[in-house]
XYZ file of C-alpha atoms in Angstrom:
588
model
C 19.619 -24.132 -26.361
C 16.720 -26.108 -24.772
C 14.403 -25.201 -27.667
C 17.047 -26.134 -30.252
C 17.718 -29.453 -28.477
C 13.996 -30.338 -28.416
C 13.623 -29.422 -32.068
C 16.546 -31.727 -32.973
C 14.946 -34.560 -30.971
C 11.673 -34.132 -32.850
C 13.457 -34.267 -36.205
C 15.409 -37.387 -35.199
C 12.199 -39.067 -34.046
C 10.851 -38.683 -37.588
C 8.192 -41.139 -38.554
C 8.897 -43.314 -35.507
C 7.013 -41.024 -33.149
C 5.077 -37.990 -34.349
C 5.135 -35.137 -31.858
C 1.754 -33.870 -33.053
C -1.780 -35.096 -32.667
C -4.126 -35.183 -35.628
C -5.772 -32.024 -36.907
C -9.462 -31.566 -36.158
C -10.318 -31.466 -39.864
C -8.570 -34.798 -40.403
C -10.462 -36.364 -37.475
C -13.791 -35.064 -38.785
C -12.990 -36.525 -42.205
C -11.800 -39.957 -40.989
C -14.150 -40.084 -37.972
C -11.183 -41.069 -35.812
C -7.747 -39.829 -34.792
C -5.100 -39.336 -32.139
C -4.829 -36.574 -29.513
C -1.513 -36.150 -27.648
C -1.170 -34.748 -24.142
C 2.293 -33.771 -22.892
C 2.365 -33.634 -19.103
C 4.629 -33.250 -16.126
C 3.589 -34.590 -12.677
C 2.427 -31.933 -10.222
C 0.901 -33.818 -7.274
C -2.923 -33.482 -7.141
C -3.343 -31.795 -10.528
C -1.931 -34.723 -12.479
C 0.120 -37.651 -11.201
C 1.407 -41.134 -12.058
C 0.557 -44.014 -9.736
C 1.121 -47.697 -10.530
C 1.533 -46.852 -14.238
C -2.003 -45.436 -14.310
C -2.157 -41.735 -15.135
C -4.680 -39.971 -12.929
C -5.418 -36.459 -11.787
C -7.751 -33.548 -12.401
C -6.439 -32.675 -15.859
C -6.391 -36.328 -16.945
C -10.048 -36.821 -16.007
C -10.999 -33.543 -17.698
C -9.257 -34.739 -20.871
C -11.283 -37.978 -20.771
C -14.508 -35.973 -20.358
C -13.436 -33.686 -23.222
C -12.887 -36.687 -25.510
C -16.195 -38.261 -24.462
C -18.017 -35.005 -25.233
C -16.492 -34.764 -28.742
C -17.268 -38.416 -29.484
C -20.939 -37.951 -28.544
C -21.330 -34.587 -30.321
C -19.413 -35.325 -33.542
C -19.463 -39.126 -33.778
C -15.664 -39.449 -33.781
C -13.399 -41.988 -32.095
C -10.411 -40.469 -30.272
C -7.257 -42.149 -28.981
C -5.598 -40.185 -26.141
C -1.825 -40.588 -25.837
C -0.130 -39.321 -22.661
C 3.592 -38.508 -22.945
C 5.447 -37.677 -19.727
C 8.164 -34.985 -19.964
C 11.060 -34.083 -17.695
C 10.040 -30.480 -16.907
C 7.396 -27.790 -17.308
C 9.648 -26.107 -19.903
C 9.654 -29.256 -22.040
C 5.845 -29.436 -21.955
C 5.540 -25.838 -23.153
C 8.226 -26.173 -25.829
C 6.700 -29.337 -27.303
C 3.280 -27.690 -27.491
C 4.712 -24.429 -28.832
C 6.237 -26.180 -31.871
C 3.369 -28.654 -32.175
C 0.357 -28.763 -34.467
C -3.169 -30.177 -34.542
C -4.448 -32.097 -31.534
C -1.399 -31.435 -29.318
C -2.064 -30.337 -25.716
C -0.059 -29.558 -22.587
C -1.410 -30.550 -19.151
C 0.727 -29.445 -16.207
C -1.433 -27.064 -14.129
C -0.183 -24.115 -16.196
C -1.076 -20.587 -15.096
C -2.691 -18.265 -17.625
C -0.396 -15.256 -18.050
C -0.284 -12.510 -20.721
C 3.222 -13.617 -21.735
C 2.173 -17.233 -22.275
C -0.963 -16.180 -24.159
C 1.333 -14.776 -26.833
C 2.736 -18.282 -27.467
C -0.216 -20.618 -26.755
C -3.956 -21.019 -26.934
C -5.464 -21.722 -23.504
C -8.611 -23.634 -22.677
C -11.065 -21.981 -20.292
C -9.622 -22.222 -16.733
C -10.710 -25.333 -14.889
C -9.676 -24.095 -11.443
C -8.759 -20.878 -9.646
C -5.027 -20.051 -9.777
C -4.233 -18.999 -6.219
C -0.866 -19.352 -4.494
C -0.301 -18.841 -0.767
C 2.929 -18.262 1.118
C 3.783 -21.153 3.474
C 6.696 -21.678 5.830
C 8.161 -24.454 7.952
C 6.854 -24.945 11.493
C 9.922 -23.297 13.069
C 9.186 -19.937 11.393
C 6.582 -17.907 13.367
C 3.445 -16.563 11.692
C 4.034 -12.845 11.047
C 1.386 -10.362 12.204
C 2.583 -7.539 9.937
C 4.575 -7.052 6.764
C 7.405 -5.665 8.897
C 7.515 -8.841 10.988
C 7.340 -10.947 7.804
C 10.441 -9.239 6.405
C 12.280 -9.994 9.664
C 11.340 -13.694 9.864
C 12.188 -14.348 6.174
C 15.530 -12.521 6.129
C 18.342 -14.988 5.414
C 16.030 -18.019 5.188
C 15.790 -20.475 2.283
C 12.951 -20.280 -0.266
C 11.808 -23.336 -2.255
C 10.226 -22.979 -5.708
C 10.059 -24.346 -9.287
C 12.083 -22.880 -12.145
C 10.337 -20.834 -14.851
C 6.921 -20.796 -13.144
C 4.622 -18.160 -11.715
C 5.634 -19.414 -8.253
C 9.250 -18.250 -8.692
C 7.952 -14.972 -10.143
C 5.863 -14.481 -6.988
C 8.978 -15.081 -4.821
C 10.934 -12.457 -6.746
C 8.104 -9.930 -6.275
C 8.039 -10.771 -2.558
C 11.788 -10.085 -2.334
C 11.273 -6.666 -3.969
C 8.200 -5.761 -1.871
C 9.810 -6.610 1.479
C 13.379 -5.645 0.608
C 14.735 -8.883 2.086
C 17.469 -11.244 0.967
C 17.037 -15.020 0.911
C 18.402 -18.066 -0.890
C 16.324 -20.060 -3.387
C 16.382 -23.839 -3.837
C 14.384 -25.636 -6.515
C 11.900 -28.507 -6.381
C 10.345 -30.533 -9.185
C 6.652 -29.857 -8.423
C 4.281 -28.272 -5.889
C 4.057 -31.402 -3.760
C 7.850 -31.505 -3.453
C 7.867 -27.826 -2.404
C 5.759 -28.729 0.627
C 7.869 -31.816 1.412
C 11.123 -29.828 1.283
C 9.740 -27.004 3.445
C 8.403 -29.519 5.988
C 11.629 -31.535 6.109
C 14.268 -28.823 5.799
C 13.230 -26.227 8.398
C 13.890 -22.464 8.244
C 12.384 -22.431 4.757
C 9.345 -21.108 2.918
C 7.804 -20.779 -0.524
C 4.671 -20.257 -2.592
C 2.404 -23.239 -3.264
C -0.906 -23.463 -5.133
C -4.059 -23.516 -3.000
C -5.091 -27.043 -4.073
C -1.854 -28.664 -2.891
C -1.922 -26.562 0.272
C -5.438 -27.738 1.199
C -4.420 -31.358 0.558
C -1.385 -30.784 2.802
C -3.651 -29.414 5.557
C -5.821 -32.543 5.380
C -2.711 -34.787 5.369
C -1.223 -33.120 8.477
C 1.849 -31.745 6.693
C 3.568 -29.577 9.308
C 3.707 -26.193 7.538
C 2.253 -22.781 8.381
C 0.490 -20.326 6.108
C 1.666 -16.715 6.233
C -1.213 -14.232 5.873
C 0.478 -11.717 3.574
C 1.075 -11.388 -0.190
C -1.162 -14.146 -1.580
C -1.136 -14.359 -5.390
C -4.187 -14.759 -7.572
C -3.930 -15.100 -11.363
C -6.526 -15.700 -14.086
C -6.696 -19.453 -13.633
C -5.183 -22.882 -14.379
C -5.777 -24.318 -17.850
C -4.446 -26.658 -20.517
C -2.581 -25.283 -23.561
C -2.535 -26.067 -27.284
C -0.626 -24.567 -30.267
C -1.414 -21.141 -31.682
C -1.803 -22.568 -35.192
C -4.068 -25.439 -34.117
C -7.469 -25.855 -35.769
C -8.870 -27.255 -32.494
C -10.169 -23.886 -31.235
C -13.816 -24.636 -32.104
C -14.096 -28.102 -30.456
C -12.156 -26.797 -27.428
C -14.516 -23.833 -27.061
C -17.552 -26.069 -27.622
C -16.669 -28.201 -24.596
C -15.064 -25.698 -22.219
C -17.960 -23.238 -22.640
C -20.627 -25.903 -22.143
C -22.751 -26.830 -19.125
C -21.212 -30.328 -19.393
C -17.761 -28.868 -18.594
C -19.078 -27.087 -15.469
C -20.604 -30.340 -14.201
C -17.469 -32.380 -15.029
C -15.188 -29.824 -13.373
C -17.164 -29.754 -10.115
C -17.290 -33.553 -9.960
C -13.597 -34.078 -10.719
C -12.280 -31.407 -8.341
C -14.457 -32.803 -5.550
C -13.123 -36.297 -6.333
C -9.481 -35.303 -5.870
C -9.682 -32.497 -3.305
C -12.785 -33.419 -1.309
C -16.003 -31.515 -0.670
C -14.502 -28.974 1.747
C -11.531 -28.044 -0.452
C -13.746 -27.779 -3.518
C -16.101 -25.369 -1.714
C -13.196 -23.237 -0.446
C -11.588 -22.927 -3.892
C -14.973 -22.113 -5.475
C -15.629 -19.445 -2.800
C -12.263 -17.728 -3.242
C -12.325 -17.929 -7.062
C -15.422 -15.659 -7.177
C -13.596 -12.644 -5.657
C -11.014 -10.376 -7.194
C -8.597 -10.984 -4.349
C -8.141 -12.860 -1.091
C -9.825 -10.349 1.189
C -10.960 -10.529 4.833
C -13.951 -12.779 4.143
C -11.909 -15.212 2.042
C -9.194 -15.142 4.722
C -11.825 -16.230 7.263
C -12.840 -19.157 5.013
C -9.232 -20.361 4.720
C -8.502 -19.865 8.426
C -11.632 -21.801 9.397
C -10.504 -24.730 7.222
C -7.089 -24.722 8.875
C -8.684 -24.570 12.316
C -11.002 -27.452 11.416
C -8.005 -29.551 10.365
C -6.209 -28.692 13.606
C -9.295 -29.601 15.598
C -9.605 -32.950 13.784
C -5.974 -33.717 14.573
C -6.559 -32.874 18.246
C -9.538 -35.240 18.369
C -7.500 -38.039 16.818
C -4.704 -37.444 19.298
C -7.168 -37.552 22.197
C -8.596 -40.866 21.004
C -5.124 -42.399 20.682
C -3.992 -41.277 24.110
C -6.381 -41.911 27.018
C -3.982 -40.209 29.425
C -4.153 -36.869 27.604
C -5.721 -35.145 30.642
C -2.959 -36.348 32.979
C -0.338 -35.310 30.470
C -1.917 -31.850 30.210
C -1.778 -31.443 33.998
C 1.888 -32.491 34.052
C 2.695 -30.084 31.228
C 0.894 -27.238 32.991
C 2.802 -27.995 36.169
C 6.081 -27.974 34.264
C 5.171 -24.679 32.606
C 4.297 -23.152 35.990
C 7.601 -24.329 37.490
C 9.527 -22.973 34.508
C 7.634 -19.687 34.751
C 8.447 -19.369 38.483
C 12.116 -20.137 37.822
C 12.213 -17.596 35.009
C 10.571 -14.992 37.229
C 13.187 -15.600 39.943
C 16.022 -15.378 37.399
C 14.503 -12.233 35.944
C 14.131 -10.683 39.411
C 17.788 -11.423 40.214
C 18.789 -10.004 36.867
C 16.821 -6.818 37.576
C 18.516 -6.396 40.938
C 22.024 -6.844 39.514
C 21.535 -4.887 36.258
C 18.989 -2.185 37.025
C 20.426 0.546 34.813
C 20.973 -1.757 31.848
C 17.470 -3.169 32.228
C 15.924 0.286 32.159
C 17.653 1.113 28.885
C 16.631 -2.223 27.369
C 13.071 -1.724 28.565
C 12.897 1.716 26.964
C 14.198 0.297 23.698
C 11.674 -2.537 23.887
C 8.814 -0.102 24.495
C 9.813 1.973 21.467
C 9.942 -1.115 19.225
C 6.669 -2.400 20.647
C 4.967 0.959 20.046
C 6.179 0.984 16.432
C 4.875 -2.538 15.888
C 1.542 -1.631 17.505
C 1.197 1.374 15.193
C 1.851 -0.813 12.160
C -0.624 -3.420 13.384
C -3.269 -0.771 14.139
C -2.938 0.610 10.616
C -3.340 -2.855 9.095
C -6.248 -3.626 11.445
C -7.864 -0.334 10.443
C -7.658 -1.268 6.754
C -9.012 -4.761 7.431
C -11.807 -3.369 9.623
C -12.862 -0.925 6.910
C -13.115 -3.779 4.414
C -14.995 -6.113 6.761
C -17.448 -3.447 7.957
C -18.067 -2.207 4.437
C -18.736 -5.739 3.158
C -20.955 -6.587 6.154
C -23.011 -3.391 5.770
C -23.900 -4.107 2.154
C -26.336 -6.951 2.872
C -28.551 -5.136 5.485
C -28.588 -1.999 3.338
C -29.777 -3.996 0.331
C -32.435 -5.640 2.534
C -33.577 -2.221 3.813
C -33.806 -0.777 0.297
C -35.555 -3.856 -1.105
C -38.001 -4.002 1.803
C -38.929 -0.357 1.323
C -39.576 -0.968 -2.382
C -41.720 -4.047 -1.637
C -43.851 -2.188 0.947
C -44.293 0.740 -1.391
C -45.414 -1.566 -4.207
C -47.756 -3.827 -2.221
C -49.255 -1.738 0.575
C -51.892 0.968 0.206
C -49.902 3.633 2.008
C -50.691 7.176 2.900
C -48.751 10.006 1.331
C -46.760 10.329 4.565
C -45.966 6.610 4.542
C -44.718 6.780 0.963
C -42.481 9.715 1.900
C -40.988 7.725 4.782
C -40.344 4.693 2.576
C -38.849 6.927 -0.094
C -36.541 8.441 2.508
C -35.512 4.941 3.683
C -34.710 3.889 0.108
C -32.800 7.095 -0.643
C -30.777 6.835 2.587
C -29.808 3.199 1.976
C -28.761 4.039 -1.597
C -26.542 6.875 -0.307
C -24.943 4.582 2.269
C -24.370 1.928 -0.410
C -22.652 4.527 -2.578
C -20.368 5.628 0.269
C -19.436 2.015 1.016
C -18.575 1.402 -2.645
C -16.342 4.484 -2.685
C -14.484 3.370 0.459
C -13.918 -0.130 -0.968
C -12.853 1.234 -4.350
C -10.204 3.540 -2.842
C -8.858 0.822 -0.538
C -8.712 -1.736 -3.366
C -6.950 0.522 -5.850
C -4.356 1.678 -3.271
C -3.494 -1.871 -2.218
C -3.260 -3.059 -5.828
C -6.166 -5.512 -5.543
C -8.227 -4.074 -8.391
C -7.577 -5.751 -11.738
C -7.747 -3.507 -14.809
C -9.580 -4.733 -17.902
C -8.200 -2.563 -20.695
C -10.346 -2.482 -23.840
C -11.246 -0.132 -26.697
C -14.630 1.646 -26.550
C -16.436 4.816 -27.643
C -16.071 7.408 -24.868
C -19.298 9.132 -25.915
C -21.318 6.018 -24.976
C -19.904 6.121 -21.434
C -20.556 9.880 -21.145
C -24.160 9.430 -22.322
C -24.699 6.687 -19.727
C -23.325 8.883 -16.927
C -25.414 11.879 -18.047
C -28.506 9.665 -18.051
C -27.787 8.344 -14.535
C -27.236 11.890 -13.161
C -30.156 13.547 -15.011
C -32.600 13.228 -12.097
C -30.153 14.870 -9.670
C -29.677 17.719 -12.134
C -33.454 18.106 -12.685
C -34.009 18.328 -8.906
C -31.836 21.480 -8.914
C -32.986 22.761 -12.348
C -29.411 22.346 -13.634
C -28.946 21.899 -17.374
C -26.664 18.970 -18.300
C -25.213 19.809 -21.707
C -23.142 17.298 -23.673
C -20.942 18.334 -26.570
C -21.833 15.668 -29.169
C -18.446 15.545 -30.909
C -17.491 12.922 -33.456
C -16.896 9.424 -32.145
C -13.655 9.107 -30.155
C -12.320 5.699 -29.136
C -10.213 5.303 -25.975
C -8.209 2.394 -24.617
C -9.034 2.064 -20.917
C -11.085 0.180 -18.326
C -14.739 0.850 -19.112
C -15.981 0.405 -15.522
C -13.284 2.718 -14.109
C -13.953 5.307 -16.814
C -17.700 5.349 -16.078
C -17.025 5.866 -12.367
C -14.514 8.679 -13.043
C -16.923 10.597 -15.290
C -19.839 9.889 -12.928
C -17.870 11.352 -9.998
C -17.018 14.509 -11.966
C -20.602 15.087 -13.140
C -22.186 14.341 -9.740
C -19.631 16.678 -8.073
C -20.441 19.433 -10.554
C -24.169 19.065 -9.786
C -23.549 18.870 -6.043
C -21.564 22.148 -5.855
C -23.533 24.150 -8.465
C -26.373 26.527 -7.709
C -29.880 25.941 -8.995
C -30.691 26.969 -12.586
C -27.020 26.785 -13.677
C -25.262 24.740 -16.396
C -22.870 21.762 -16.418
C -21.137 21.168 -19.771
C -19.375 17.906 -20.727
C -17.109 18.026 -23.784
C -14.496 15.830 -25.540
C -11.604 16.542 -27.878
C -8.588 14.619 -29.277
C -5.157 15.552 -27.911
C -2.223 13.915 -29.764
C -2.185 10.349 -28.386
C -4.872 11.095 -25.770
C -8.574 11.931 -25.639
C -9.543 14.740 -23.244
C -12.899 14.767 -21.420
C -13.836 18.026 -19.673
C -16.610 18.716 -17.127
C -17.305 22.431 -16.555
C -19.587 23.829 -13.826
C -20.684 27.283 -12.665
C -19.980 26.580 -9.010
C -17.997 28.597 -6.417
C -14.546 27.628 -7.758
C -11.539 26.586 -5.666
C -9.481 28.599 -3.206
C -5.674 28.394 -3.091
C -5.906 26.110 -0.061
C -8.456 23.904 -1.838
C -6.092 23.461 -4.815
C -3.426 21.931 -2.537
C -5.785 19.422 -0.910
C -8.295 18.651 -3.662
C -7.162 15.117 -4.572
C -6.508 13.867 -1.028
C -8.833 11.364 0.639
C -11.537 12.568 3.053
C -10.787 16.253 2.428
C -13.472 18.845 3.223
C -12.991 21.870 0.948
C -14.124 25.438 1.527
C -17.056 25.015 -0.868
C -20.148 23.190 0.408
C -22.891 21.316 -1.487
C -25.550 23.867 -2.422
C -28.571 21.763 -1.397
C -27.258 19.924 1.658
C -25.993 16.852 -0.286
C -23.764 14.406 1.597
C -20.016 14.446 0.853
C -17.175 12.463 2.460
C -14.360 13.757 0.268
C -13.592 10.600 -1.714
C -14.907 11.409 -5.191
C -11.933 13.362 -6.564
C -9.382 11.032 -4.957
C -11.076 8.160 -6.839
C -10.934 10.204 -10.079
C -7.163 10.684 -9.707
C -6.425 7.087 -8.615
C -8.488 5.448 -11.361
C -7.362 7.790 -14.166
C -3.645 7.429 -13.414
C -4.022 3.650 -13.024
C -5.342 3.565 -16.602
C -2.335 5.587 -17.872
C -4.212 8.894 -17.960
C -3.843 12.374 -16.451
C -6.068 14.668 -14.347
C -5.998 18.482 -14.281
C -8.356 21.373 -13.575
C -8.927 25.067 -14.334
C -10.687 27.191 -11.742
C -11.468 30.735 -10.801
C -12.917 31.664 -7.416
C -16.685 32.300 -7.652
C -16.593 31.575 -11.395
C -16.679 27.795 -11.593
C -14.268 24.901 -12.170
C -13.435 22.730 -15.184
C -11.949 19.277 -14.575
C -10.028 17.583 -17.405
C -9.143 13.905 -17.682
C -7.002 12.521 -20.472
C -7.173 8.831 -21.464
C -5.033 6.953 -24.037
C -6.450 7.058 -27.544
C -7.113 3.663 -29.152
């Protein structure tokens, strides 16, 4: 019905008000024309103040027009038409033609890409979960489910923010009510004013709220990061070339940095730029956000101290009151213990059980976070060690013994770097933080690359790497994941094979799949090995034949990555007669 209603309105408007901007070909021919931007106010992204439209997207549109005027010698008139909702913006652009754009901080999603063309993203699309001041900050997902149960969520209809809330409800298994706001700024206002409420809000509006002392808290779990925020234009528009010319230019990068800094400030701009470079909001990005929040809190404390010269006296009075209250509570508690000893013991036992469960959950989460932080922090010194060894080896006139030592340093740092990458890969894929990039490619190219990278290891053990050069087979998968899967299988085959043996890599089509097989002449797998082979950190009965290092992550990565890409993993083995691993990937 909404689409039909809008279509009727456009027909009734007729020649009085065209819903479309001019085509690019018409503008090039006449050297002038009209571009129409449909928009809906969303706080800092685009807003309306004193009848003057301003905001990040508005300024970007002005820069876009200025760029086209200077490059093509055309004169453009920008018309801004305010709508009543995000849905109306998208519907008007969907049925539009020519120079018709939508500017409402729209998230790039696969579903929307089927209906619209998107410009390159002008800002990272990150949403964080915030709550009112009366809801405590949860220290675990379990605690988060408890504090959100029965509360009221605030969101915007038909947006990625409401989609994130629905995923949160499914992930935590909680039930809560949902109320609707008109834009991101109103979400924060309603959460701040209502109490016992929460919701997702984009990172830009959240950082502005932090600077403006809006009394909301950020919850640390389930942040959402999408491809980016961008403007939209019709699928049938002939504006693709001028749009790409500007949004892929160095001018756009300069304009974007200047405009975002203008509206969000230097600190917010740096934070968004820092987080946008990672695939997820991990421990290091969490530190950046937390530091900004702490800085804002500290600034508010300084302002409060300047306004109130008696802050020290007030602190002493408050401490005294707290001490008195604590003493009273201790006396009440002591009396309660005397009168209800048996009941207290039962309650205490129950409390200890619940506390132990919470501690176990927290320890598990802390373990995962610690692994990520340590792995990230170890990368830099390892790279420095490896690079330093290479520089000394290249510049200094070293003895043969010195070169051996430097070679050992380089080899050791490379091994450690590989182990760190494996740990991070497994953690990322299990927590859903890795983003797949599915594409079509020739599987033989990936196999050749992996064979080339493993050739030296094979030569060191006089192992023949044989590749069955079948006809070209195209798969539909993530190229980076596929390379790592095949690399793990080949390096494992070399690691557990005896010297002067063979490792054979072959491919063959299988119905709707392509099968890649890696066959070795190693010791094979025992019955116990078969049960544990794809688990993390498993040490099997077989041992590397030349003392190579193994932490038991390679095959778990093979299984995780292959299944994530819609494939299958299997193996054939015979004790003391070798093992053949098979992976099947979707055929293009």
